[in-house]
Coordinates of C-alpha atoms in Angstrom, one line a residue:
X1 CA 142.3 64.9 151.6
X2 CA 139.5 62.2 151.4
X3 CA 136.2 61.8 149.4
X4 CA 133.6 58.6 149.0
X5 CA 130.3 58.7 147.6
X6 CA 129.2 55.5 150.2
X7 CA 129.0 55.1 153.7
X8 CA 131.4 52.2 153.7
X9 CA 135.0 52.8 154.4
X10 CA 136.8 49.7 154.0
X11 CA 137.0 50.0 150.2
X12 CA 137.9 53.5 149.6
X13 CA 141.8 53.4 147.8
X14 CA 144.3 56.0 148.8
X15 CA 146.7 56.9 146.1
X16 CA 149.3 60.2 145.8
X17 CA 146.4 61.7 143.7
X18 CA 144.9 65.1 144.6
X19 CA 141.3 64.9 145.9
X20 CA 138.6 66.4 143.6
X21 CA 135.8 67.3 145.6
X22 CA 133.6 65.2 142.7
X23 CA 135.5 62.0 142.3
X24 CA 136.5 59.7 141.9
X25 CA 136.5 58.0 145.6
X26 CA 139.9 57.8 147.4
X27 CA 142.4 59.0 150.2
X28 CA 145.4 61.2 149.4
X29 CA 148.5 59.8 150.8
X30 CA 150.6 62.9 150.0
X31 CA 149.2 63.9 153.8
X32 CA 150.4 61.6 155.7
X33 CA 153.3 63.0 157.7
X34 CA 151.6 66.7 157.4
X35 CA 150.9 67.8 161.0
X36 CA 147.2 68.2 161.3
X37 CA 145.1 71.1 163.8
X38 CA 141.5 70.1 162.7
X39 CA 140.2 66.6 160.7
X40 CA 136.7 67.6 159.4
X41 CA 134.2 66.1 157.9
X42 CA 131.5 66.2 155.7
X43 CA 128.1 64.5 154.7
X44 CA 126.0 65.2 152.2
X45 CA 123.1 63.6 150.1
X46 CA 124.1 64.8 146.9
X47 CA 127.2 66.3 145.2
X48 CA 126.4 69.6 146.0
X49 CA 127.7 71.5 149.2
X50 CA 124.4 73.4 149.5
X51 CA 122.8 69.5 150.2
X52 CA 125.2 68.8 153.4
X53 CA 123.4 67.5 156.0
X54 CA 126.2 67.1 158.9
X55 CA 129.4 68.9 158.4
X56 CA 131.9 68.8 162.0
X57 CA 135.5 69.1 162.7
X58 CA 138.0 68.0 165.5
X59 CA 140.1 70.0 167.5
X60 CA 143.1 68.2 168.4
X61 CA 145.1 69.5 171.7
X62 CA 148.1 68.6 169.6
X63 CA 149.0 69.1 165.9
X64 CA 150.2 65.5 164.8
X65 CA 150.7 63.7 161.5
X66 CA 147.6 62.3 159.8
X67 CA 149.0 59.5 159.5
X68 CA 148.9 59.1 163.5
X69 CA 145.3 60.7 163.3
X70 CA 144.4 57.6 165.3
X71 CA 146.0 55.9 168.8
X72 CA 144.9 53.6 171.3
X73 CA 145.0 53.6 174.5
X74 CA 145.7 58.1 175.0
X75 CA 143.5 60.8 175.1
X76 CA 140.2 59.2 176.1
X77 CA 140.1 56.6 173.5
X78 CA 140.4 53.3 175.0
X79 CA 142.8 50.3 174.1
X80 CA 139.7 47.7 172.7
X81 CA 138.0 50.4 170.9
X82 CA 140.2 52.9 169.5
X83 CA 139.5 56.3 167.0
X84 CA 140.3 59.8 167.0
X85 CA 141.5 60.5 170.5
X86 CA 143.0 63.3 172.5
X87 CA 140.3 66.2 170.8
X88 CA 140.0 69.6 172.4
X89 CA 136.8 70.4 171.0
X90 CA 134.4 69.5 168.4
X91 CA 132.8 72.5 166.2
X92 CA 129.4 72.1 164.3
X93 CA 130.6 73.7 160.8
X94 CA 127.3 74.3 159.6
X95 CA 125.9 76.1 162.9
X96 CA 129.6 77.8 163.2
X97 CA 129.7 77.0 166.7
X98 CA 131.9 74.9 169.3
X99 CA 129.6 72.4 170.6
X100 CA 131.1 70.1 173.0
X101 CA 134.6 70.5 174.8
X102 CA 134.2 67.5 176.7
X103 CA 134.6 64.9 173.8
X104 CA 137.3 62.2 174.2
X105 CA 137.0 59.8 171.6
X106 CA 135.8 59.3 168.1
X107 CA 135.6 55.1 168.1
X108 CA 136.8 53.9 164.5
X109 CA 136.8 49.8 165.0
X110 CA 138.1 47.3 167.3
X111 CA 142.0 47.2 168.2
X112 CA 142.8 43.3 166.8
X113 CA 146.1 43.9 165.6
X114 CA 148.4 47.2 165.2
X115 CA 148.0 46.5 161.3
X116 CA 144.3 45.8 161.2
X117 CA 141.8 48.0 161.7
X118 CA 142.5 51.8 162.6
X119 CA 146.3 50.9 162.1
X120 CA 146.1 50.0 159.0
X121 CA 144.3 53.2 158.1
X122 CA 146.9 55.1 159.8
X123 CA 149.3 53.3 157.1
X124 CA 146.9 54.2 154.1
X125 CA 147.1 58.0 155.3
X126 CA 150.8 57.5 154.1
X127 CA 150.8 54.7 151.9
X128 CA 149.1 53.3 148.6
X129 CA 145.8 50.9 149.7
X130 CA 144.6 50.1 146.3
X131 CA 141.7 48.3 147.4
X132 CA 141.0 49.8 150.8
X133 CA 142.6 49.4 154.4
X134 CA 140.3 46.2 155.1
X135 CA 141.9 44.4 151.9
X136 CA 145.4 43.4 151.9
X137 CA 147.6 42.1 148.7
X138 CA 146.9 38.2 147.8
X139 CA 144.3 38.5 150.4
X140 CA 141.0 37.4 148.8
X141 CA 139.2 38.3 151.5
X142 CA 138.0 41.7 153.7
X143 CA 140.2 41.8 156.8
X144 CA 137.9 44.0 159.1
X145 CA 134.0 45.3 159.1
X146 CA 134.0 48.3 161.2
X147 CA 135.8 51.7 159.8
X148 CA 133.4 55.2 161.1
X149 CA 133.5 58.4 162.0
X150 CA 131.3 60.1 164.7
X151 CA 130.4 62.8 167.3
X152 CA 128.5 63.7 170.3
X153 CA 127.5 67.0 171.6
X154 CA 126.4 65.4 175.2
X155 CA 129.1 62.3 175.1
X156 CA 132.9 61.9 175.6
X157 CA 132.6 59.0 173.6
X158 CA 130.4 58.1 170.4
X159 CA 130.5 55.4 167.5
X160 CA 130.8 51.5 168.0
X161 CA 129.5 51.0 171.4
X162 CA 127.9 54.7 171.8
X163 CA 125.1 56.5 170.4
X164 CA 126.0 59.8 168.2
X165 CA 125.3 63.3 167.1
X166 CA 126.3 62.4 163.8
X167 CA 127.7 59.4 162.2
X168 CA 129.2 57.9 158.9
X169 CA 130.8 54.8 158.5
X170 CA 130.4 51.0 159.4
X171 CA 130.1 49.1 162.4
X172 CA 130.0 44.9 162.6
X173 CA 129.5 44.9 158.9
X174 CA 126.3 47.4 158.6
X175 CA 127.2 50.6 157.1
X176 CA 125.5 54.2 156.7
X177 CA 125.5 58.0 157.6
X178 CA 123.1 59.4 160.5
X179 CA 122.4 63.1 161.4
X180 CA 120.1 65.0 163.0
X181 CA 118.3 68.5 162.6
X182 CA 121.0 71.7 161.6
X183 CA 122.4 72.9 165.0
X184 CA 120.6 69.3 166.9
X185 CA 122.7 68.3 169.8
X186 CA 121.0 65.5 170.7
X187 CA 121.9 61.6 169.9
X188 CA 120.3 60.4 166.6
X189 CA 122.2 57.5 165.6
X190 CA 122.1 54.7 167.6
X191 CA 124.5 51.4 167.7
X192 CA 124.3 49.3 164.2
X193 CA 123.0 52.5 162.1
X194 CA 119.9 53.0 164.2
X195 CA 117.8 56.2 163.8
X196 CA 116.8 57.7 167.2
X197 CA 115.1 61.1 168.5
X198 CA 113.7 61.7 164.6
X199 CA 117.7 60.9 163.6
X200 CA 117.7 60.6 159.7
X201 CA 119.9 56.9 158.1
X202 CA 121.1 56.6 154.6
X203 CA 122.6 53.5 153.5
X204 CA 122.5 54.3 149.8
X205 CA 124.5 56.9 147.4
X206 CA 125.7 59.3 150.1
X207 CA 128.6 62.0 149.8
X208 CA 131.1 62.3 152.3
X209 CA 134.1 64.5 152.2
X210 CA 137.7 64.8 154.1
X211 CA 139.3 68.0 154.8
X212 CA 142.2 68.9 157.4
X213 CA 143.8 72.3 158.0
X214 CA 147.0 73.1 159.5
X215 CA 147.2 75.8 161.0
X216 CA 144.2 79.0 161.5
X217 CA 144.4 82.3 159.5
X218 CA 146.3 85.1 161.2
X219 CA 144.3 88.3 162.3
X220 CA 145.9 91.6 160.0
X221 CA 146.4 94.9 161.3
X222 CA 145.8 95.0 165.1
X223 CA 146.3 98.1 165.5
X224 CA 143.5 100.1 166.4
X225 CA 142.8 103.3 168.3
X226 CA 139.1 103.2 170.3
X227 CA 137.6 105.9 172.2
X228 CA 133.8 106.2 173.8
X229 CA 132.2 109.9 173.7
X230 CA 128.8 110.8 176.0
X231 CA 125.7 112.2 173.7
X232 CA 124.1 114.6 174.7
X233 CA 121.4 112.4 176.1
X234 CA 124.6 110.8 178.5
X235 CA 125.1 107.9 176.8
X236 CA 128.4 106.7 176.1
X237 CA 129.3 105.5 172.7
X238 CA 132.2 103.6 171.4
X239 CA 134.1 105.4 168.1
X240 CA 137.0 104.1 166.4
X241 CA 139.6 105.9 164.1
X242 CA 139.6 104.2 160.7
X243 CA 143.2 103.7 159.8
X244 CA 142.8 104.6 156.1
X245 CA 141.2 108.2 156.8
X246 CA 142.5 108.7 160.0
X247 CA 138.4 110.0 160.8
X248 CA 136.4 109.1 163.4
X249 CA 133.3 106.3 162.9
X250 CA 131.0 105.0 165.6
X251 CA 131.5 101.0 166.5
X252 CA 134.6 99.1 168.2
X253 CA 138.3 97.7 166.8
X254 CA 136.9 94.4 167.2
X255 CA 134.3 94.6 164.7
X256 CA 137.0 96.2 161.9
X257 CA 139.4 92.7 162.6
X258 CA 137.6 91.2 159.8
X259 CA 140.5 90.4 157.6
X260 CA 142.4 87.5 157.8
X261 CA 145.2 85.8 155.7
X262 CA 143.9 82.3 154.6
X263 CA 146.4 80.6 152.8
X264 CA 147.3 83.9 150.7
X265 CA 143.6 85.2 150.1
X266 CA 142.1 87.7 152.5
X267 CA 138.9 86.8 153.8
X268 CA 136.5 90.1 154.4
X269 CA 133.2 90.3 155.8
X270 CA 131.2 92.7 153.8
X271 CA 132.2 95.8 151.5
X272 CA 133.5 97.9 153.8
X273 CA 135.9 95.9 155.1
X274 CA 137.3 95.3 151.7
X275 CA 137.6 98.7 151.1
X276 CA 139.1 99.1 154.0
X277 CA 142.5 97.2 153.0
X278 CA 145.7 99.0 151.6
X279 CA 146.1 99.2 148.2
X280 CA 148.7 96.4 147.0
X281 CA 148.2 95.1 143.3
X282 CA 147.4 91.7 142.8
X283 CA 146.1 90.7 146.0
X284 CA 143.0 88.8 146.4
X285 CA 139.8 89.4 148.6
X286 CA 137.1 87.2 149.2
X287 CA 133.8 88.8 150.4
X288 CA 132.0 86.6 152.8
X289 CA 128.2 88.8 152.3
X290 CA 128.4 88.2 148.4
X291 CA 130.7 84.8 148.1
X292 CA 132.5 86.8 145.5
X293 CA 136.2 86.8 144.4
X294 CA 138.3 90.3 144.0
X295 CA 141.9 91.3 142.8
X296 CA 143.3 94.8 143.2
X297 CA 143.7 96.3 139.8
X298 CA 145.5 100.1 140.5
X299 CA 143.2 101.3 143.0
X300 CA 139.5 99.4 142.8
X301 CA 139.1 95.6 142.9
X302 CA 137.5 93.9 140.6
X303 CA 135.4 90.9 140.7
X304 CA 137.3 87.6 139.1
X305 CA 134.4 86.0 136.8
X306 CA 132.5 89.5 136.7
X307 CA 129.6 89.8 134.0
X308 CA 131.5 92.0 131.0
X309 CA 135.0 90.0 131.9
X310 CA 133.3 86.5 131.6
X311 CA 131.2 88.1 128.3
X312 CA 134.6 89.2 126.9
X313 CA 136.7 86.1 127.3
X314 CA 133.7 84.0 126.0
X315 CA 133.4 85.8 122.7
X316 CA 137.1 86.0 122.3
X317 CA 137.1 82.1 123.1
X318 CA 134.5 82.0 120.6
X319 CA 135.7 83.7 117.9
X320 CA 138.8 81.6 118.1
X321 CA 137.1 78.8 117.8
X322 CA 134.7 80.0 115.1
X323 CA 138.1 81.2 113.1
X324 CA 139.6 77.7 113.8
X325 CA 136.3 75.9 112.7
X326 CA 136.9 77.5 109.5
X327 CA 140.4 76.9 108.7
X328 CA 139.8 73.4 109.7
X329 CA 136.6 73.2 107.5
X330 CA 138.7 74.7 104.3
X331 CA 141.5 72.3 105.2
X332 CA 138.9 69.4 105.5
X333 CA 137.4 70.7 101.8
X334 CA 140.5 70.5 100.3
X335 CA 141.5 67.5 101.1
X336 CA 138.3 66.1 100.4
X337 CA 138.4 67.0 96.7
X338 CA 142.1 65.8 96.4
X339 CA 141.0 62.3 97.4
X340 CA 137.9 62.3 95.0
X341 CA 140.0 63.2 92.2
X342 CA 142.3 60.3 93.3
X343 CA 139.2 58.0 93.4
X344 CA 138.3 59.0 90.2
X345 CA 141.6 58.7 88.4
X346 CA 142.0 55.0 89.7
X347 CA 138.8 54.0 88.8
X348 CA 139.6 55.4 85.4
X349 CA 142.4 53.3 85.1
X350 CA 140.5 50.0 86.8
X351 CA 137.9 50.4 84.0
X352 CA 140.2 50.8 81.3
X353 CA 142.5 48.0 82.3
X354 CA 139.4 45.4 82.2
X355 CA 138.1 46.5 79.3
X356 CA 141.4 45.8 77.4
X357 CA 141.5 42.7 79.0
X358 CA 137.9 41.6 78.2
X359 CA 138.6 42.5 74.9
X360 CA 141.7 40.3 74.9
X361 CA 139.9 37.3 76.3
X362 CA 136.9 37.4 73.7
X363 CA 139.6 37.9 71.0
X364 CA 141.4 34.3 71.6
X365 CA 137.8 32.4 72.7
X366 CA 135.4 33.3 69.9
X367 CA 132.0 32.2 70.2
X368 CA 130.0 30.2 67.5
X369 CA 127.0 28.9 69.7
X370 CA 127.2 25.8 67.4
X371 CA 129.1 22.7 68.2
X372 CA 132.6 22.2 65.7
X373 CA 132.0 20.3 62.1
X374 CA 133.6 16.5 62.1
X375 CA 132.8 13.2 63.5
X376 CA 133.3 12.4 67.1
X377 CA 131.5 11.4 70.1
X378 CA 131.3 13.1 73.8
X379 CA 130.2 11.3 77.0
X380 CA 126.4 11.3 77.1
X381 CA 124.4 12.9 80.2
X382 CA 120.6 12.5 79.6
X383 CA 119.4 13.4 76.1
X384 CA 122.0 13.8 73.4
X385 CA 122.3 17.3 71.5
X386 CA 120.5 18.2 68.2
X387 CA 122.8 16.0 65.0
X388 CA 124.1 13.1 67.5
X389 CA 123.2 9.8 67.7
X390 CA 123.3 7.6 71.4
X391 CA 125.3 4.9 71.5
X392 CA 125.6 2.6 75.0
X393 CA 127.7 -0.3 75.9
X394 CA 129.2 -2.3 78.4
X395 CA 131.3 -5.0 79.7
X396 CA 130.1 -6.3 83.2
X397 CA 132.1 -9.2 85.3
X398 CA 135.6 -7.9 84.2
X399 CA 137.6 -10.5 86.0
X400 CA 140.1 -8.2 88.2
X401 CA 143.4 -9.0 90.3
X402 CA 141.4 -7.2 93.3
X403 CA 138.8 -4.1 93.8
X404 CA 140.5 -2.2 96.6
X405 CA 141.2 1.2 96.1
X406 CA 144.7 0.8 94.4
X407 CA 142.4 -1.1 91.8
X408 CA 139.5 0.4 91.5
X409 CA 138.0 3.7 91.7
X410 CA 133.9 3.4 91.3
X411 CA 133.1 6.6 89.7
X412 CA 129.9 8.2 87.1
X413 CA 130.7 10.3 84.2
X414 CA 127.2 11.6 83.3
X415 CA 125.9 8.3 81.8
X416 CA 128.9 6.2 82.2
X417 CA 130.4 4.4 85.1
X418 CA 132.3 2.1 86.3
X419 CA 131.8 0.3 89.1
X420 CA 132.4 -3.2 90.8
X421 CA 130.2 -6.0 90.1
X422 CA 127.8 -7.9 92.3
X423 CA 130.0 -7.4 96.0
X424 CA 133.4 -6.3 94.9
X425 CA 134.7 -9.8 95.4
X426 CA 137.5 -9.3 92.4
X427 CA 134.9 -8.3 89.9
X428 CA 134.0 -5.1 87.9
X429 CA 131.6 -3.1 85.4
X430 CA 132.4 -0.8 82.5
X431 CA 129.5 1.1 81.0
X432 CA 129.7 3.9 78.6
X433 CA 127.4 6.1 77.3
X434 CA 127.8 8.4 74.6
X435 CA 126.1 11.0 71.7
X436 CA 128.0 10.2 68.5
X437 CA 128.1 12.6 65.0

């Protein structure tokens, strides 16, 4: 129901998305008024389940919401520091034992406010916290710095003010995770993310996951018929009668309850016990000695994900996607060669259409290269052209009305100009150059 990939708790959102076990970081809120029986958690230093380092659970005496996972004031938490309170016992998951049934409380943060704090994370169990519990909406600011989650095998109290087995979480605004050795039930993590007795902190990247469960898997088939013979040497042996084959097989009842119902899937201990169970199609097995998956097909189970299935369903996948590689590839081809003979036929057309208008242009402008036959003069700019003659003259002091710009306009044409006189002060020059023929 929870997953982070930090030690620090006050940012992690909650949202009505499920959990995935790889991300991204958040809270499920779908949980919140789900009566819990165990809150576990889970540290490890990478992604990986094989890497988990600490991995515990609480008992509560009393299945209650999630959402009311933590109180103040009841079951052994007290009303400054408040956490998970009112715990039967606390179980080491990876050592699969109980290791403490003396544990009161698991100390989250200070109580400030019932909507602060371990309140407010109650109200992120049910609700959308986009930004975290310590972050509230036109806020700009964090609202708390403690938020953890701890243990102790040898303590009834652990976190904020009290050493722990294990830890995770933040504390007065320094945050980390802190175990010890597999099956250690000593303290290792000390007040403000300490190490102690060879304890081990990480304050980096660090993997922590949520889980709760509801209720425990029932025990199938408890009827069992146990007897005890005498060898011939005297001593006494226990037999059971296997309930399949109705035949006789040395060992006890007890060691055949290895099925259970969890959640729909039964959960075997070896091969034996699998064969063991009736024959109903469609039912699944797990097999705790080979981590393996079965379903009952007629009268054998089979392994889901077995070598020849996984080899089948792999070629069929790829031969569909080889088939649809293809039809996509002569679909592709086609279309390409429809669009280059539309290229081509446009540019077709574009060529044809310039040329006729090229032609159409040079046939109104033809092009002597000589200038035309008669007399006339053009403006001169530099040296006049092969057959023309300069001529240059002027009239300088023109006596005007005035020279602003309504008047005047001082200007060069190649040679030519005119322009004002002396100042401007109501006089002007006219000069013209041109080549003459």
């Amino acid at each position: 129901m929870g997953m982070k990939e930090s030690p620090v708790t006050w940012n992690v959102p909650s949202n009505e998305s499920p959990v995935d076990p790889l991300g991204p970081p958040h809270w499920s809120s779908k949980f919140g008024d789900v009566n819990v029986q165990d809150f576990a958690i889970q540290i490890s230093t990478t992604k990986n389940f094989e890497d988990t380092k600490a991995h515990w659970s609480y008992r509560l005496k009393a299945n209650r919401a999630l959402g009311n996972l933590f109180g103040v004031g009841s079951g052994g938490c007290t009303d400054f520091h408040s956490g998970i309170g009112n715990v039967s016992y606390i179980k080491d998951i990876l050592t699969e034992t109980v290791v403490t049934a003396k544990f009161n409380c698991s100390k989250f943060g200070s109580n400030t406010d019932p909507n602060l704090g371990w309140g407010r994370m109650n109200y992120c169990f049910r609700n959308k916290c986009p930004k975290g519990y310590a972050f509230f909406k036109g806020v700009p600011f964090r609202l708390d710095n403690h938020g953890s989650f701890s243990y102790s095998a040898s303590s009834e109290f652990s976190g904020i003010t009290h050493d722990a087995t294990a830890f995770v979480g933040c504390v007065a605004g320094k945050c980390c995770a802190c175990f010890g050795t597999k099956g250690g039930r000593g303290h290792y993590c000390s007040r403000k993310c300490k190490a102690v007795n060879g304890g081990t902190i990480i304050t980096g990247k660090v993997y922590v996951w949520f889980w709760i469960r509801t209720r425990m898997p029932k025990r199938l088939w408890k009827r069992c018929m146990e007897f005890k013979m005498k060898t011939e040497a005297g001593k006494s042996e226990t037999y059971y009668i296997d309930r399949m084959t109705g035949t006789a097989h040395k060992g006890t009842c007890s060691e055949q309850f290895q099925a259970f119902l969890n959640e729909g899937t039964l959960v075997v201990k070896n091969k034996e016990s699998l064969n063991n169970i009736p024959s109903v199609p469609g039912l699944l097995s797990y097999r705790e000695d080979n981590e393996k998956l079965y379903v009952k097909k007629g009268n054998k189970w089979d392994a889901i994900g077995s070598e020849n299935e996984t080899k089948n369903l792999v070629m069929t996948e790829v031969t569909h996607l080889e088939k649809n590689l293809a039809d996509q590839k002569k679909i592709q081809g086609a279309r390409t060669q429809n669009l280059e003979s539309s290229i081509n036929k446009r540019l077709t057309q574009l060529e044809q259409h310039l040329k006729a208008r090229l032609k159409k242009i040079e046939g109104k402008v033809p092009y002597t290269g000589r200038w035309p036959s008669g007399s006339y003069c053009i403006l001169a700019n530099g040296k006049c052209p092969s057959g023309f003659s300069r001529s240059h003259g002027y009239m300088k002091a023109i006596k005007m009305y005035t020279t602003n710009s309504a008047y005047m306009k001082q200007v060069y044409f190649g040679d030519s100009k005119i322009m004002c006189h002396d100042s401007c002060r109501g006089w002007g020059d006219l000069v013209i150059t041109a080549c003459c023929k």
